[in-house]
C-alpha positions as a Markdown table, in Angstrom:
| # | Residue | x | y | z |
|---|---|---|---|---|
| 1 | Unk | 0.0 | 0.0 | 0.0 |
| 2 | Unk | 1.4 | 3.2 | -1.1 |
| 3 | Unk | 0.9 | 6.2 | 1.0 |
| 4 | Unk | -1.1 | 9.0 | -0.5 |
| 5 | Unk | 0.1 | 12.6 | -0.4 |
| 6 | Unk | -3.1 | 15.1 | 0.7 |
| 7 | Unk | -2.0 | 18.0 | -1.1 |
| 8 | Unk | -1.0 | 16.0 | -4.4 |
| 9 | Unk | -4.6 | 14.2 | -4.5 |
| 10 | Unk | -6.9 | 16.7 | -3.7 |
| 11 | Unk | -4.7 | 19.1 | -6.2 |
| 12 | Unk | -5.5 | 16.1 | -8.5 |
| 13 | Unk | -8.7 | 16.1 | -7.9 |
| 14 | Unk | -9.7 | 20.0 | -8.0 |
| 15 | Unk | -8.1 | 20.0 | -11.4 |
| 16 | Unk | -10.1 | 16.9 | -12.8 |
| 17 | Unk | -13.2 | 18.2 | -11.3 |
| 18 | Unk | -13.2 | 21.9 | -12.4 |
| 19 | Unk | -12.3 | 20.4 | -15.9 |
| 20 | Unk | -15.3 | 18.3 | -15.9 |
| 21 | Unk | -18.3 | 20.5 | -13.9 |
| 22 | Unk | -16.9 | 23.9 | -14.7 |
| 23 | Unk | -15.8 | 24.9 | -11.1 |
| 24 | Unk | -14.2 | 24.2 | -8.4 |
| 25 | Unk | -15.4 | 21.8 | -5.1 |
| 26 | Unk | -15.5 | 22.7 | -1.8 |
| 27 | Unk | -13.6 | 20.4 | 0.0 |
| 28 | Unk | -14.4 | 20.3 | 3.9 |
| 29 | Unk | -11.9 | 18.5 | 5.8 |
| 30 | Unk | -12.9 | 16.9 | 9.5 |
| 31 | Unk | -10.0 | 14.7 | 11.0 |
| 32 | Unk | -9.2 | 12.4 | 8.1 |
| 33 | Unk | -11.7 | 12.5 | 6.5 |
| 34 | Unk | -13.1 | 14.3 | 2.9 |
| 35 | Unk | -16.6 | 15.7 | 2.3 |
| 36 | Unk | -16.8 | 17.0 | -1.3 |
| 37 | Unk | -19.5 | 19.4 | -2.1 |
| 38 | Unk | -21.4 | 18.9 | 1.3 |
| 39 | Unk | -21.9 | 15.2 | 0.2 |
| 40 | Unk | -20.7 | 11.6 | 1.7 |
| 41 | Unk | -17.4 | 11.7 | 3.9 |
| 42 | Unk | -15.0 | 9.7 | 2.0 |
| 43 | Unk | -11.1 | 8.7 | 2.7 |
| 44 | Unk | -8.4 | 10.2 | 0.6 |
| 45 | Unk | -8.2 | 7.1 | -1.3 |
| 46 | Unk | -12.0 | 7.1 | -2.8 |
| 47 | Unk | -11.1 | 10.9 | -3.7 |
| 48 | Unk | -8.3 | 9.3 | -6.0 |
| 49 | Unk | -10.2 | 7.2 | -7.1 |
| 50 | Unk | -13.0 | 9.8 | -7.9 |
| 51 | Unk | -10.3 | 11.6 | -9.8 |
| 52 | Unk | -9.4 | 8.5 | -12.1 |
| 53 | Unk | -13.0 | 8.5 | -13.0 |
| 54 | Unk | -13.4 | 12.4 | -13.7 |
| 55 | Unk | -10.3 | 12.0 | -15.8 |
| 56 | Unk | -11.5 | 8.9 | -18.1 |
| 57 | Unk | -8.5 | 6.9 | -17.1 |
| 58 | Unk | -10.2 | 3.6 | -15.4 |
| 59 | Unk | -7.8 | 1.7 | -12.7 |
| 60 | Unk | -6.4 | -1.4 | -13.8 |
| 61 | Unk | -8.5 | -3.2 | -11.4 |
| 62 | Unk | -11.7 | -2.7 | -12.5 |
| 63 | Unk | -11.0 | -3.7 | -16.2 |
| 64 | Unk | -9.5 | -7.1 | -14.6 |
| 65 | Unk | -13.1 | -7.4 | -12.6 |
| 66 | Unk | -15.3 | -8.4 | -16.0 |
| 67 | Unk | -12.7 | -11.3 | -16.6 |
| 68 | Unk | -13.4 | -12.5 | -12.8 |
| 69 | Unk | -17.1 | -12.0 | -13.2 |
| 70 | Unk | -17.4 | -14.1 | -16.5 |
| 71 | Unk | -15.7 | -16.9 | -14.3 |
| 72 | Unk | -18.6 | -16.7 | -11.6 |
| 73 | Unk | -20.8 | -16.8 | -13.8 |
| 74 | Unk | -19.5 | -20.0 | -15.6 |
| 75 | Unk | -19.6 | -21.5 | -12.3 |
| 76 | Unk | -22.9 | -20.5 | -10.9 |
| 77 | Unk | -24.9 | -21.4 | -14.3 |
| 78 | Unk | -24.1 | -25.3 | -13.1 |
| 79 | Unk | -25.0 | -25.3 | -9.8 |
| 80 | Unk | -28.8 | -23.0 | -10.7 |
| 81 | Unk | -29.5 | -26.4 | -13.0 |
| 82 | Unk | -28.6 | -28.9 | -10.6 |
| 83 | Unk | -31.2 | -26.2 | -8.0 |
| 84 | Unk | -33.8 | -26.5 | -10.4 |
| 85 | Unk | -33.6 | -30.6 | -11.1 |
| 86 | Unk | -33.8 | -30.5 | -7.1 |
| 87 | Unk | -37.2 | -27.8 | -7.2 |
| 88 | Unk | -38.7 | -30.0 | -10.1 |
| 89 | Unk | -41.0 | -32.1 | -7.5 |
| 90 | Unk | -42.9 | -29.1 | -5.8 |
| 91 | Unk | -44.2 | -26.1 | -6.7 |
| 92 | Unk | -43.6 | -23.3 | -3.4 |
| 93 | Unk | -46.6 | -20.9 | -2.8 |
| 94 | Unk | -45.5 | -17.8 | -1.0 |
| 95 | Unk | -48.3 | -16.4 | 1.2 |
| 96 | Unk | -47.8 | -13.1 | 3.5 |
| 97 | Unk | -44.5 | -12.4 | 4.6 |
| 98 | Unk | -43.2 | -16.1 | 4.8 |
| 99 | Unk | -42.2 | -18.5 | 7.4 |
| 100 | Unk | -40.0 | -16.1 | 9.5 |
| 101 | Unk | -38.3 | -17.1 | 13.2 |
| 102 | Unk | -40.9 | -15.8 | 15.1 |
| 103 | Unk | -43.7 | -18.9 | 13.3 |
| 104 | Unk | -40.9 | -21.4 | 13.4 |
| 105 | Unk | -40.5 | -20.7 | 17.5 |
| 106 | Unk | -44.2 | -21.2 | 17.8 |
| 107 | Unk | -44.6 | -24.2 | 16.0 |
| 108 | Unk | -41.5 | -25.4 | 17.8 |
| 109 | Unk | -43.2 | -24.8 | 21.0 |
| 110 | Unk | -46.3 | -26.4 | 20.3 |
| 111 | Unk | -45.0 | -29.6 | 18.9 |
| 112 | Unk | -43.0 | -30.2 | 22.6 |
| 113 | Unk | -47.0 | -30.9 | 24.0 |
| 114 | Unk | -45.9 | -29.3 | 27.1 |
| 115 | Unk | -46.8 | -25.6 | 28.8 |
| 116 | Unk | -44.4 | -23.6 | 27.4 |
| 117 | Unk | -44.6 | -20.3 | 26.4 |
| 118 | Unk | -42.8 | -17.8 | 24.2 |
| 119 | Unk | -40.0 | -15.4 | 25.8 |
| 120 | Unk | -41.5 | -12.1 | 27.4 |
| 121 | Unk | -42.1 | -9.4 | 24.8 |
| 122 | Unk | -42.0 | -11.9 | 21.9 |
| 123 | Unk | -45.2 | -10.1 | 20.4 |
């Protein structure tokens, strides 16, 4: 990891973002951290970041990303057939909002045949 210098980047940056929108940011600084134009604090490394994109010139990494993601998806189509073989048998009907935790805990608790009751403030 290379260390970043603050004055270089956000020069960097002023000059890629005043060629793009026509003027400059306001850049409010609060103890390490980079709020341009009133917007999301972000670290000095999103803000070079933000300046490769303002410039056009992508990072190396995200052009190697689409390789990677062409390689998930060879994998994944596989495994959604075998999911689907598996599904073939029933047909699932969604009703409401589902089985959640809080249905399962009941039916849990009646199937012991005892007297037992949910936690305080369960509903």
């Amino acid at each position: 990891m290379s260390k970043l210098d603050k004055d270089q980047v956000l020069s960097d940056f002023t000059a890629a973002y005043v060629a793009k929108n026509g003027k400059e940011p306001s850049v409010e600084v609060k103890s390490g951290w980079y709020s341009i134009d009133g917007g999301k604090n972000v670290r000095l490394a999103a803000i070079e970041e933000m300046t490769q994109e303002l410039s056009g010139s992508a990072p190396a990494a995200k052009a190697a990303e689409p390789a990677k993601a062409k390689k998930s998806a060879k994998k994944a189509a596989p495994a959604s057939k075998v999911a689907e073989a598996k599904s073939a048998g029933f047909k699932v009907v969604k009703k409401g909002d589902g089985y959640n935790p809080a249905n399962f805990w009941l039916d849990y608790l009646a199937s012991l045949n005892s007297d037992s009751r949910t936690p305080q403030g369960f509903y």
